[in-house]
PDB file of C-alpha atoms in Angstrom:
ATOM      1  CA  MET A   1      14.674 -16.821 -23.069  1.00  0.00           C
ATOM      2  CA  GLN A   2      14.677 -15.259 -19.623  1.00  0.00           C
ATOM      3  CA  ALA A   3      14.035 -11.795 -21.062  1.00  0.00           C
ATOM      4  CA  ARG A   4      11.245 -13.174 -23.225  1.00  0.00           C
ATOM      5  CA  ALA A   5       9.655 -14.901 -20.229  1.00  0.00           C
ATOM      6  CA  GLN A   6       9.800 -11.644 -18.254  1.00  0.00           C
ATOM      7  CA  ARG A   7       8.107  -9.775 -21.097  1.00  0.00           C
ATOM      8  CA  THR A   8       5.320 -12.371 -21.200  1.00  0.00           C
ATOM      9  CA  TYR A   9       4.914 -12.228 -17.424  1.00  0.00           C
ATOM     10  CA  ASP A  10       4.768  -8.438 -17.420  1.00  0.00           C
ATOM     11  CA  ALA A  11       2.340  -8.399 -20.357  1.00  0.00           C
ATOM     12  CA  LEU A  12      -0.004 -10.747 -18.494  1.00  0.00           C
ATOM     13  CA  LEU A  13       0.090  -8.551 -15.391  1.00  0.00           C
ATOM     14  CA  ASP A  14      -0.424  -5.361 -17.370  1.00  0.00           C
ATOM     15  CA  ALA A  15      -3.372  -6.896 -19.202  1.00  0.00           C
ATOM     16  CA  ALA A  16      -4.884  -8.170 -15.960  1.00  0.00           C
ATOM     17  CA  GLY A  17      -4.565  -4.756 -14.319  1.00  0.00           C
ATOM     18  CA  MET A  18      -6.327  -3.037 -17.189  1.00  0.00           C
ATOM     19  CA  LEU A  19      -9.084  -5.658 -17.234  1.00  0.00           C
ATOM     20  CA  LEU A  20      -9.610  -5.447 -13.484  1.00  0.00           C
ATOM     21  CA  GLY A  21     -10.321  -1.755 -13.837  1.00  0.00           C
ATOM     22  CA  GLU A  22     -12.804  -2.491 -16.625  1.00  0.00           C
ATOM     23  CA  VAL A  23     -14.684  -5.610 -15.484  1.00  0.00           C
ATOM     24  CA  GLY A  24     -13.852  -6.217 -11.805  1.00  0.00           C
ATOM     25  CA  ILE A  25     -12.911  -9.340  -9.877  1.00  0.00           C
ATOM     26  CA  GLU A  26     -15.909 -11.521 -10.702  1.00  0.00           C
ATOM     27  CA  ARG A  27     -15.883 -11.085 -14.474  1.00  0.00           C
ATOM     28  CA  ILE A  28     -12.160 -11.192 -15.112  1.00  0.00           C
ATOM     29  CA  SER A  29     -10.940 -14.568 -16.350  1.00  0.00           C
ATOM     30  CA  THR A  30      -7.701 -16.160 -17.480  1.00  0.00           C
ATOM     31  CA  ASN A  31      -9.072 -16.299 -21.040  1.00  0.00           C
ATOM     32  CA  LEU A  32      -9.782 -12.569 -21.031  1.00  0.00           C
ATOM     33  CA  ILE A  33      -6.300 -11.872 -19.658  1.00  0.00           C
ATOM     34  CA  CYS A  34      -4.685 -14.000 -22.388  1.00  0.00           C
ATOM     35  CA  GLU A  35      -6.766 -12.348 -25.096  1.00  0.00           C
ATOM     36  CA  ARG A  36      -5.803  -8.866 -23.892  1.00  0.00           C
ATOM     37  CA  ALA A  37      -2.129  -9.811 -23.489  1.00  0.00           C
ATOM     38  CA  GLY A  38      -1.989 -11.488 -26.902  1.00  0.00           C
ATOM     39  CA  THR A  39      -0.834 -14.799 -25.497  1.00  0.00           C
ATOM     40  CA  THR A  40      -2.252 -18.279 -24.912  1.00  0.00           C
ATOM     41  CA  PRO A  41      -3.677 -19.994 -21.795  1.00  0.00           C
ATOM     42  CA  PRO A  42      -0.745 -22.453 -21.636  1.00  0.00           C
ATOM     43  CA  ALA A  43       1.610 -19.472 -21.472  1.00  0.00           C
ATOM     44  CA  LEU A  44      -0.389 -17.983 -18.587  1.00  0.00           C
ATOM     45  CA  TYR A  45      -0.482 -21.268 -16.682  1.00  0.00           C
ATOM     46  CA  ARG A  46       3.299 -21.474 -16.779  1.00  0.00           C
ATOM     47  CA  TYR A  47       3.267 -18.589 -14.308  1.00  0.00           C
ATOM     48  CA  PHE A  48      -0.130 -18.629 -12.580  1.00  0.00           C
ATOM     49  CA  ASP A  49      -2.529 -21.256 -11.287  1.00  0.00           C
ATOM     50  CA  ASP A  50      -5.664 -19.156 -11.773  1.00  0.00           C
ATOM     51  CA  LYS A  51      -6.930 -15.583 -11.995  1.00  0.00           C
ATOM     52  CA  TYR A  52      -6.487 -15.082  -8.262  1.00  0.00           C
ATOM     53  CA  ALA A  53      -2.804 -15.890  -8.555  1.00  0.00           C
ATOM     54  CA  VAL A  54      -2.563 -13.198 -11.227  1.00  0.00           C
ATOM     55  CA  ILE A  55      -4.314 -10.701  -8.948  1.00  0.00           C
ATOM     56  CA  GLY A  56      -1.976 -11.722  -6.126  1.00  0.00           C
ATOM     57  CA  ALA A  57       1.029 -11.001  -8.332  1.00  0.00           C
ATOM     58  CA  LEU A  58      -0.493  -7.628  -9.224  1.00  0.00           C
ATOM     59  CA  ALA A  59      -0.894  -6.871  -5.530  1.00  0.00           C
ATOM     60  CA  GLU A  60       2.706  -7.822  -4.804  1.00  0.00           C
ATOM     61  CA  ARG A  61       3.940  -5.629  -7.647  1.00  0.00           C
ATOM     62  CA  LEU A  62       1.888  -2.692  -6.371  1.00  0.00           C
ATOM     63  CA  MET A  63       3.063  -3.167  -2.807  1.00  0.00           C
ATOM     64  CA  GLN A  64       6.668  -3.433  -3.935  1.00  0.00           C
ATOM     65  CA  ARG A  65       6.300   0.022  -5.493  1.00  0.00           C
ATOM     66  CA  GLN A  66       4.757   1.300  -2.261  1.00  0.00           C
ATOM     67  CA  ASN A  67       7.508  -0.247  -0.154  1.00  0.00           C
ATOM     68  CA  LEU A  68      10.211   1.391  -2.265  1.00  0.00           C
ATOM     69  CA  ALA A  69       8.493   4.744  -1.768  1.00  0.00           C
ATOM     70  CA  MET A  70       8.268   4.059   1.969  1.00  0.00           C
ATOM     71  CA  GLN A  71      11.962   3.249   2.181  1.00  0.00           C
ATOM     72  CA  ALA A  72      12.843   6.406   0.264  1.00  0.00           C
ATOM     73  CA  TRP A  73      10.661   8.485   2.611  1.00  0.00           C
ATOM     74  CA  ILE A  74      12.353   6.936   5.640  1.00  0.00           C
ATOM     75  CA  ALA A  75      15.795   7.634   4.184  1.00  0.00           C
ATOM     76  CA  ARG A  76      14.770  11.241   3.504  1.00  0.00           C
ATOM     77  CA  TYR A  77      13.506  12.050   7.001  1.00  0.00           C
ATOM     78  CA  ALA A  78      15.022   9.459   9.350  1.00  0.00           C
ATOM     79  CA  ASP A  79      17.516  11.900  10.859  1.00  0.00           C
ATOM     80  CA  ALA A  80      15.163  14.882  10.988  1.00  0.00           C
ATOM     81  CA  GLY A  81      13.504  14.120  14.330  1.00  0.00           C
ATOM     82  CA  LEU A  82      10.092  12.848  15.294  1.00  0.00           C
ATOM     83  CA  GLU A  83       8.381  16.228  14.973  1.00  0.00           C
ATOM     84  CA  VAL A  84       9.447  16.438  11.333  1.00  0.00           C
ATOM     85  CA  LEU A  85       8.419  12.838  10.734  1.00  0.00           C
ATOM     86  CA  ALA A  86       4.984  13.639  12.122  1.00  0.00           C
ATOM     87  CA  ASP A  87       4.702  16.708   9.914  1.00  0.00           C
ATOM     88  CA  ARG A  88       5.918  14.946   6.746  1.00  0.00           C
ATOM     89  CA  THR A  89       3.728  11.859   7.073  1.00  0.00           C
ATOM     90  CA  ILE A  90       1.311  13.601   4.737  1.00  0.00           C
ATOM     91  CA  ASP A  91       3.975  13.476   2.010  1.00  0.00           C
ATOM     92  CA  LEU A  92       4.030   9.699   2.319  1.00  0.00           C
ATOM     93  CA  LEU A  93       0.233   9.502   2.151  1.00  0.00           C
ATOM     94  CA  ARG A  94       0.210  11.621  -0.980  1.00  0.00           C
ATOM     95  CA  GLU A  95       2.862   9.463  -2.598  1.00  0.00           C
ATOM     96  CA  MET A  96       0.960   6.259  -1.823  1.00  0.00           C
ATOM     97  CA  HIS A  97      -2.147   7.799  -3.349  1.00  0.00           C
ATOM     98  CA  ALA A  98      -0.177   8.763  -6.467  1.00  0.00           C
ATOM     99  CA  ILE A  99       1.248   5.257  -6.805  1.00  0.00           C
ATOM    100  CA  THR A 100      -2.109   3.521  -6.558  1.00  0.00           C
ATOM    101  CA  SER A 101      -3.721   6.113  -8.833  1.00  0.00           C
ATOM    102  CA  SER A 102      -1.165   5.298 -11.543  1.00  0.00           C
ATOM    103  CA  GLU A 103      -1.617   1.520 -11.219  1.00  0.00           C
ATOM    104  CA  PRO A 104      -4.282   0.074 -13.556  1.00  0.00           C
ATOM    105  CA  GLY A 105      -6.918  -1.792 -11.567  1.00  0.00           C
ATOM    106  CA  ALA A 106      -5.510  -0.632  -8.226  1.00  0.00           C
ATOM    107  CA  LEU A 107      -8.885  -0.215  -6.534  1.00  0.00           C
ATOM    108  CA  TRP A 108      -9.921  -3.735  -7.511  1.00  0.00           C
ATOM    109  CA  ILE A 109      -6.553  -5.053  -6.393  1.00  0.00           C
ATOM    110  CA  MET A 110      -7.116  -3.482  -2.976  1.00  0.00           C
ATOM    111  CA  ARG A 111     -10.674  -4.794  -2.831  1.00  0.00           C
ATOM    112  CA  SER A 112      -9.535  -8.299  -3.707  1.00  0.00           C
ATOM    113  CA  LEU A 113      -7.068  -8.313  -0.822  1.00  0.00           C
ATOM    114  CA  HIS A 114     -10.050  -7.935   1.503  1.00  0.00           C
ATOM    115  CA  ALA A 115     -12.520 -10.132  -0.380  1.00  0.00           C
ATOM    116  CA  VAL A 116     -10.449 -13.149  -1.437  1.00  0.00           C
ATOM    117  CA  PRO A 117      -9.319 -15.245   1.553  1.00  0.00           C
ATOM    118  CA  ASN A 118      -6.201 -16.674  -0.051  1.00  0.00           C
ATOM    119  CA  LEU A 119      -5.001 -13.152  -0.885  1.00  0.00           C
ATOM    120  CA  THR A 120      -5.381 -11.890   2.692  1.00  0.00           C
ATOM    121  CA  PRO A 121      -1.823 -12.938   3.681  1.00  0.00           C
ATOM    122  CA  ILE A 122      -0.420 -10.617   1.007  1.00  0.00           C
ATOM    123  CA  ARG A 123      -2.242  -7.647   2.518  1.00  0.00           C
ATOM    124  CA  LEU A 124      -1.297  -8.548   6.086  1.00  0.00           C
ATOM    125  CA  PHE A 125       2.342  -9.141   5.190  1.00  0.00           C
ATOM    126  CA  SER A 126       2.593  -5.747   3.522  1.00  0.00           C
ATOM    127  CA  HIS A 127       0.792  -3.876   6.302  1.00  0.00           C
ATOM    128  CA  ASN A 128       2.949  -5.516   8.950  1.00  0.00           C
ATOM    129  CA  LEU A 129       6.135  -4.845   6.999  1.00  0.00           C
ATOM    130  CA  VAL A 130       5.270  -1.142   6.816  1.00  0.00           C
ATOM    131  CA  THR A 131       4.339  -1.170  10.506  1.00  0.00           C
ATOM    132  CA  ASP A 132       7.668  -2.699  11.486  1.00  0.00           C
ATOM    133  CA  LEU A 133       9.684  -0.267   9.357  1.00  0.00           C
ATOM    134  CA  LEU A 134       7.923   2.703  10.930  1.00  0.00           C
ATOM    135  CA  THR A 135       8.031   1.287  14.442  1.00  0.00           C
ATOM    136  CA  ASP A 136      11.802   0.777  14.152  1.00  0.00           C
ATOM    137  CA  LEU A 137      12.132   4.379  12.988  1.00  0.00           C
ATOM    138  CA  TYR A 138       9.919   5.886  15.682  1.00  0.00           C
ATOM    139  CA  HIS A 139      11.505   3.824  18.440  1.00  0.00           C
ATOM    140  CA  ILE A 140      14.811   5.584  17.820  1.00  0.00           C
ATOM    141  CA  TYR A 141      13.150   8.769  19.075  1.00  0.00           C
ATOM    142  CA  LEU A 142      10.865   7.108  21.626  1.00  0.00           C
ATOM    143  CA  PRO A 143      13.062   4.589  23.452  1.00  0.00           C
ATOM    144  CA  HIS A 144      11.082   5.201  26.667  1.00  0.00           C
ATOM    145  CA  VAL A 145       7.860   3.910  25.052  1.00  0.00           C
ATOM    146  CA  ASP A 146       7.240   0.174  25.213  1.00  0.00           C
ATOM    147  CA  ARG A 147       7.876  -1.148  21.711  1.00  0.00           C
ATOM    148  CA  ALA A 148       4.725  -3.286  21.713  1.00  0.00           C
ATOM    149  CA  VAL A 149       2.639  -0.216  22.517  1.00  0.00           C
ATOM    150  CA  LEU A 150       4.406   1.822  19.857  1.00  0.00           C
ATOM    151  CA  ARG A 151       3.894  -0.923  17.293  1.00  0.00           C
ATOM    152  CA  ARG A 152       0.188  -1.258  18.104  1.00  0.00           C
ATOM    153  CA  ARG A 153      -0.355   2.450  17.571  1.00  0.00           C
ATOM    154  CA  THR A 154       1.723   2.448  14.404  1.00  0.00           C
ATOM    155  CA  ARG A 155      -0.226  -0.531  13.078  1.00  0.00           C
ATOM    156  CA  LEU A 156      -3.433   1.428  13.661  1.00  0.00           C
ATOM    157  CA  SER A 157      -2.086   4.386  11.697  1.00  0.00           C
ATOM    158  CA  VAL A 158      -1.088   2.077   8.836  1.00  0.00           C
ATOM    159  CA  GLU A 159      -4.641   0.748   8.628  1.00  0.00           C
ATOM    160  CA  PHE A 160      -5.954   4.309   8.594  1.00  0.00           C
ATOM    161  CA  ALA A 161      -3.562   5.162   5.764  1.00  0.00           C
ATOM    162  CA  TYR A 162      -4.669   2.275   3.567  1.00  0.00           C
ATOM    163  CA  SER A 163      -8.325   3.039   4.295  1.00  0.00           C
ATOM    164  CA  LEU A 164      -7.754   6.659   3.318  1.00  0.00           C
ATOM    165  CA  ASP A 165      -6.257   5.587   0.000  1.00  0.00           C
ATOM    166  CA  GLU A 166      -9.233   3.332  -0.709  1.00  0.00           C
ATOM    167  CA  MET A 167     -11.692   6.089   0.182  1.00  0.00           C
ATOM    168  CA  LEU A 168     -10.010   8.473  -2.242  1.00  0.00           C
ATOM    169  CA  LYS A 169     -10.482   5.894  -5.007  1.00  0.00           C
ATOM    170  CA  GLU A 170     -14.030   4.839  -4.161  1.00  0.00           C
ATOM    171  CA  GLU A 171     -15.784   8.136  -3.463  1.00  0.00           C
ATOM    172  CA  ALA A 172     -16.076  11.530  -5.090  1.00  0.00           C
ATOM    173  CA  VAL A 173     -14.358  13.566  -2.404  1.00  0.00           C
ATOM    174  CA  ASP A 174     -12.324  16.749  -2.429  1.00  0.00           C
ATOM    175  CA  VAL A 175      -8.904  15.126  -2.478  1.00  0.00           C
ATOM    176  CA  GLU A 176      -6.938  18.155  -1.311  1.00  0.00           C
ATOM    177  CA  ARG A 177      -9.250  18.950   1.598  1.00  0.00           C
ATOM    178  CA  THR A 178      -9.273  15.282   2.555  1.00  0.00           C
ATOM    179  CA  PHE A 179      -5.494  15.302   2.705  1.00  0.00           C
ATOM    180  CA  GLU A 180      -5.641  18.434   4.856  1.00  0.00           C
ATOM    181  CA  ASP A 181      -7.972  16.633   7.258  1.00  0.00           C
ATOM    182  CA  ALA A 182      -5.791  13.538   7.187  1.00  0.00           C
ATOM    183  CA  HIS A 183      -2.726  15.628   7.987  1.00  0.00           C
ATOM    184  CA  PHE A 184      -4.377  16.790  11.208  1.00  0.00           C
ATOM    185  CA  VAL A 185      -5.420  13.233  12.146  1.00  0.00           C
ATOM    186  CA  PHE A 186      -2.043  11.633  11.510  1.00  0.00           C
ATOM    187  CA  LYS A 187      -0.136  14.372  13.335  1.00  0.00           C
ATOM    188  CA  ALA A 188      -2.489  13.872  16.273  1.00  0.00           C
ATOM    189  CA  MET A 189      -1.416  10.235  16.411  1.00  0.00           C
ATOM    190  CA  PHE A 190       1.996  11.444  17.560  1.00  0.00           C
ATOM    191  CA  ALA A 191       0.439  13.348  20.475  1.00  0.00           C
ATOM    192  CA  TYR A 192       0.093  10.492  22.962  1.00  0.00           C
ATOM    193  CA  PRO A 193       1.107  11.886  26.375  1.00  0.00           C
ATOM    194  CA  ASP A 194       3.794   9.253  26.873  1.00  0.00           C
ATOM    195  CA  TYR A 195       5.533  10.375  23.670  1.00  0.00           C
ATOM    196  CA  GLN A 196       6.258  13.706  25.405  1.00  0.00           C
ATOM    197  CA  LEU A 197       6.561  15.700  22.217  1.00  0.00           C
ATOM    198  CA  SER A 198       6.372  19.457  22.086  1.00  0.00           C
ATOM    199  CA  SER A 199       2.923  20.946  21.534  1.00  0.00           C
ATOM    200  CA  GLU A 200       4.054  22.161  18.103  1.00  0.00           C
ATOM    201  CA  ALA A 201       4.644  18.597  16.822  1.00  0.00           C
TER     202      ALA A 201
END
Protein backbone atom coordinates (compact mmCIF):
# COMPACT_ATOMS: atom_id res chain seq x y z
CA MET A 1 0.00 0.00 0.00
CA GLN A 2 2.85 2.37 0.78
CA ALA A 3 4.37 1.86 -2.67
CA ARG A 4 0.98 2.40 -4.29
CA ALA A 5 0.45 5.60 -2.31
CA GLN A 6 3.88 6.86 -3.40
CA ARG A 7 3.05 6.15 -7.04
CA THR A 8 -0.21 8.10 -6.72
CA TYR A 9 1.57 10.99 -5.01
CA ASP A 10 4.28 11.10 -7.66
CA ALA A 11 1.72 10.85 -10.47
CA LEU A 12 -0.18 13.83 -9.05
CA LEU A 13 3.00 15.90 -8.84
CA ASP A 14 4.12 14.92 -12.33
CA ALA A 15 0.71 15.81 -13.74
CA ALA A 16 0.67 19.13 -11.90
CA GLY A 17 4.13 20.03 -13.19
CA MET A 18 3.14 19.35 -16.78
CA LEU A 19 -0.09 21.31 -16.39
CA LEU A 20 1.67 24.27 -14.80
CA GLY A 21 3.86 24.56 -17.86
CA GLU A 22 0.78 24.45 -20.09
CA VAL A 23 -1.82 26.59 -18.30
CA GLY A 24 -0.06 28.51 -15.51
CA ILE A 25 -0.95 29.14 -11.88
CA GLU A 26 -4.36 30.74 -12.34
CA ARG A 27 -5.89 28.14 -14.63
CA ILE A 28 -4.54 24.99 -13.03
CA SER A 29 -7.05 23.25 -10.78
CA THR A 30 -7.25 20.11 -8.68
CA ASN A 31 -9.76 18.66 -11.17
CA LEU A 32 -7.35 19.20 -14.06
CA ILE A 33 -4.53 17.61 -12.06
CA CYS A 34 -6.68 14.55 -11.26
CA GLU A 35 -7.79 14.21 -14.87
CA ARG A 36 -4.19 14.35 -16.12
CA ALA A 37 -2.96 11.95 -13.42
CA GLY A 38 -5.81 9.50 -14.03
CA THR A 39 -6.99 9.62 -10.44
CA THR A 40 -9.92 11.04 -8.47
CA PRO A 41 -10.30 14.21 -6.35
CA PRO A 42 -10.65 12.18 -3.12
CA ALA A 43 -7.28 10.59 -3.89
CA LEU A 44 -5.70 14.03 -4.36
CA TYR A 45 -7.21 15.39 -1.16
CA ARG A 46 -5.63 12.58 0.83
CA TYR A 47 -2.32 14.30 0.16
CA PHE A 48 -3.09 17.96 -0.59
CA ASP A 49 -5.50 20.59 0.69
CA ASP A 50 -5.67 22.54 -2.57
CA LYS A 51 -3.76 23.32 -5.76
CA TYR A 52 -1.34 25.56 -3.89
CA ALA A 53 -0.35 22.68 -1.65
CA VAL A 54 0.42 20.67 -4.78
CA ILE A 55 2.55 23.52 -6.15
CA GLY A 56 4.29 23.75 -2.78
CA ALA A 57 5.14 20.05 -2.94
CA LEU A 58 6.45 20.56 -6.47
CA ALA A 59 8.64 23.39 -5.22
CA GLU A 60 10.00 21.27 -2.38
CA ARG A 61 10.78 18.42 -4.77
CA LEU A 62 12.59 20.80 -7.12
CA MET A 63 14.56 22.39 -4.31
CA GLN A 64 15.50 18.99 -2.92
CA ARG A 65 17.08 18.20 -6.29
CA GLN A 66 18.89 21.55 -6.21
CA ASN A 67 20.09 20.99 -2.65
CA LEU A 68 21.52 17.58 -3.54
CA ALA A 69 23.41 19.18 -6.42
CA MET A 70 24.65 21.90 -4.07
CA GLN A 71 25.89 19.36 -1.56
CA ALA A 72 27.67 17.41 -4.29
CA TRP A 73 29.33 20.62 -5.55
CA ILE A 74 30.48 21.46 -2.03
CA ALA A 75 31.89 17.96 -1.56
CA ARG A 76 33.71 18.25 -4.89
CA TYR A 77 35.44 21.57 -4.21
CA ALA A 78 35.42 22.07 -0.43
CA ASP A 79 39.12 21.30 -0.04
CA ALA A 80 40.26 23.11 -3.18
CA GLY A 81 40.58 26.61 -1.71
CA LEU A 82 38.52 29.75 -2.04
CA GLU A 83 40.03 30.78 -5.37
CA VAL A 84 38.89 27.51 -6.92
CA LEU A 85 35.48 27.83 -5.30
CA ALA A 86 35.14 31.29 -6.83
CA ASP A 87 36.16 29.99 -10.24
CA ARG A 88 33.88 26.92 -10.12
CA THR A 89 30.75 28.73 -8.94
CA ILE A 90 29.74 28.89 -12.58
CA ASP A 91 29.55 25.08 -12.62
CA LEU A 92 26.96 25.24 -9.85
CA LEU A 93 24.95 27.89 -11.71
CA ARG A 94 24.95 25.76 -14.84
CA GLU A 95 23.81 22.72 -12.90
CA MET A 96 20.96 24.62 -11.26
CA HIS A 97 19.87 25.84 -14.68
CA ALA A 98 19.96 22.27 -16.01
CA ILE A 99 17.90 20.99 -13.09
CA THR A 100 15.17 23.60 -13.46
CA SER A 101 15.19 23.21 -17.25
CA SER A 102 14.45 19.49 -16.86
CA GLU A 103 11.64 20.03 -14.34
CA PRO A 104 8.17 20.36 -15.93
CA GLY A 105 6.55 23.64 -14.92
CA ALA A 106 9.71 24.91 -13.22
CA LEU A 107 9.27 28.53 -14.29
CA TRP A 108 5.73 28.60 -12.94
CA ILE A 109 6.89 26.92 -9.75
CA MET A 110 9.47 29.67 -9.28
CA ARG A 111 6.91 32.36 -10.10
CA SER A 112 4.45 30.92 -7.60
CA LEU A 113 7.02 31.11 -4.82
CA HIS A 114 7.04 34.87 -5.33
CA ALA A 115 3.35 35.37 -6.08
CA VAL A 116 1.59 33.13 -3.55
CA PRO A 117 2.06 34.35 0.04
CA ASN A 118 1.69 30.98 1.72
CA LEU A 119 4.41 29.55 -0.52
CA THR A 120 6.93 32.28 0.34
CA PRO A 121 8.32 30.37 3.36
CA ILE A 122 9.35 27.52 1.06
CA ARG A 123 11.42 29.89 -1.07
CA LEU A 124 12.97 31.65 1.92
CA PHE A 125 13.80 28.39 3.67
CA SER A 126 15.58 27.07 0.59
CA HIS A 127 17.47 30.29 -0.10
CA ASN A 128 18.59 30.54 3.51
CA LEU A 129 19.62 26.88 3.61
CA VAL A 130 21.83 27.40 0.55
CA THR A 131 23.19 30.61 2.08
CA ASP A 132 24.12 28.85 5.31
CA LEU A 133 25.80 25.93 3.52
CA LEU A 134 27.92 28.30 1.46
CA THR A 135 28.67 30.63 4.35
CA ASP A 136 29.92 27.69 6.43
CA LEU A 137 32.14 26.66 3.52
CA TYR A 138 33.53 30.12 2.83
CA HIS A 139 34.13 30.85 6.50
CA ILE A 140 36.67 28.03 6.62
CA TYR A 141 38.84 30.11 4.29
CA LEU A 142 37.81 33.52 5.64
CA PRO A 143 37.90 33.16 9.43
CA HIS A 144 39.01 36.81 9.74
CA VAL A 145 35.75 38.04 8.14
CA ASP A 146 32.81 38.60 10.46
CA ARG A 147 30.41 35.72 9.81
CA ALA A 148 27.36 38.01 9.69
CA VAL A 149 29.03 40.09 6.98
CA LEU A 150 30.04 36.98 5.06
CA ARG A 151 26.52 35.59 5.31
CA ARG A 152 24.94 38.84 4.11
CA ARG A 153 27.13 38.88 1.03
CA THR A 154 26.54 35.19 0.38
CA ARG A 155 22.79 35.69 0.73
CA LEU A 156 23.01 38.43 -1.91
CA SER A 157 24.84 36.11 -4.29
CA VAL A 158 22.20 33.42 -3.75
CA GLU A 159 19.46 35.85 -4.73
CA PHE A 160 21.43 36.79 -7.84
CA ALA A 161 21.78 33.11 -8.73
CA TYR A 162 18.06 32.40 -8.49
CA SER A 163 17.27 35.56 -10.45
CA LEU A 164 19.70 34.49 -13.15
CA ASP A 165 17.98 31.12 -13.44
CA GLU A 166 14.58 32.79 -13.78
CA MET A 167 15.89 35.20 -16.41
CA LEU A 168 17.22 32.32 -18.49
CA LYS A 169 13.75 30.76 -18.44
CA GLU A 170 11.73 33.91 -19.05
CA GLU A 171 13.66 35.68 -21.80
CA ALA A 172 15.21 34.78 -25.13
CA VAL A 173 18.83 35.38 -24.22
CA ASP A 174 22.10 33.90 -25.39
CA VAL A 175 22.50 31.37 -22.59
CA GLU A 176 26.21 30.75 -23.05
CA ARG A 177 27.15 34.43 -23.19
CA THR A 178 24.92 35.09 -20.20
CA PHE A 179 26.79 32.45 -18.24
CA GLU A 180 30.07 34.04 -19.30
CA ASP A 181 28.85 37.38 -17.96
CA ALA A 182 27.57 35.74 -14.79
CA HIS A 183 30.93 34.06 -14.25
CA PHE A 184 32.60 37.48 -14.15
CA VAL A 185 29.97 38.87 -11.75
CA PHE A 186 30.07 35.97 -9.31
CA LYS A 187 33.87 35.85 -9.25
CA ALA A 188 33.85 39.57 -8.52
CA MET A 189 31.76 38.88 -5.43
CA PHE A 190 34.81 37.19 -3.93
CA ALA A 191 36.92 40.33 -4.45
CA TYR A 192 35.89 42.28 -1.35
CA PRO A 193 39.08 43.89 0.03
CA ASP A 194 38.65 42.27 3.43
CA TYR A 195 38.71 38.81 1.83
CA GLN A 196 42.35 39.48 0.85
CA LEU A 197 42.37 37.08 -2.06
CA SER A 198 44.97 37.13 -4.78
CA SER A 199 44.17 39.27 -7.82
CA GLU A 200 43.89 36.09 -9.91
CA ALA A 201 40.93 34.78 -7.87
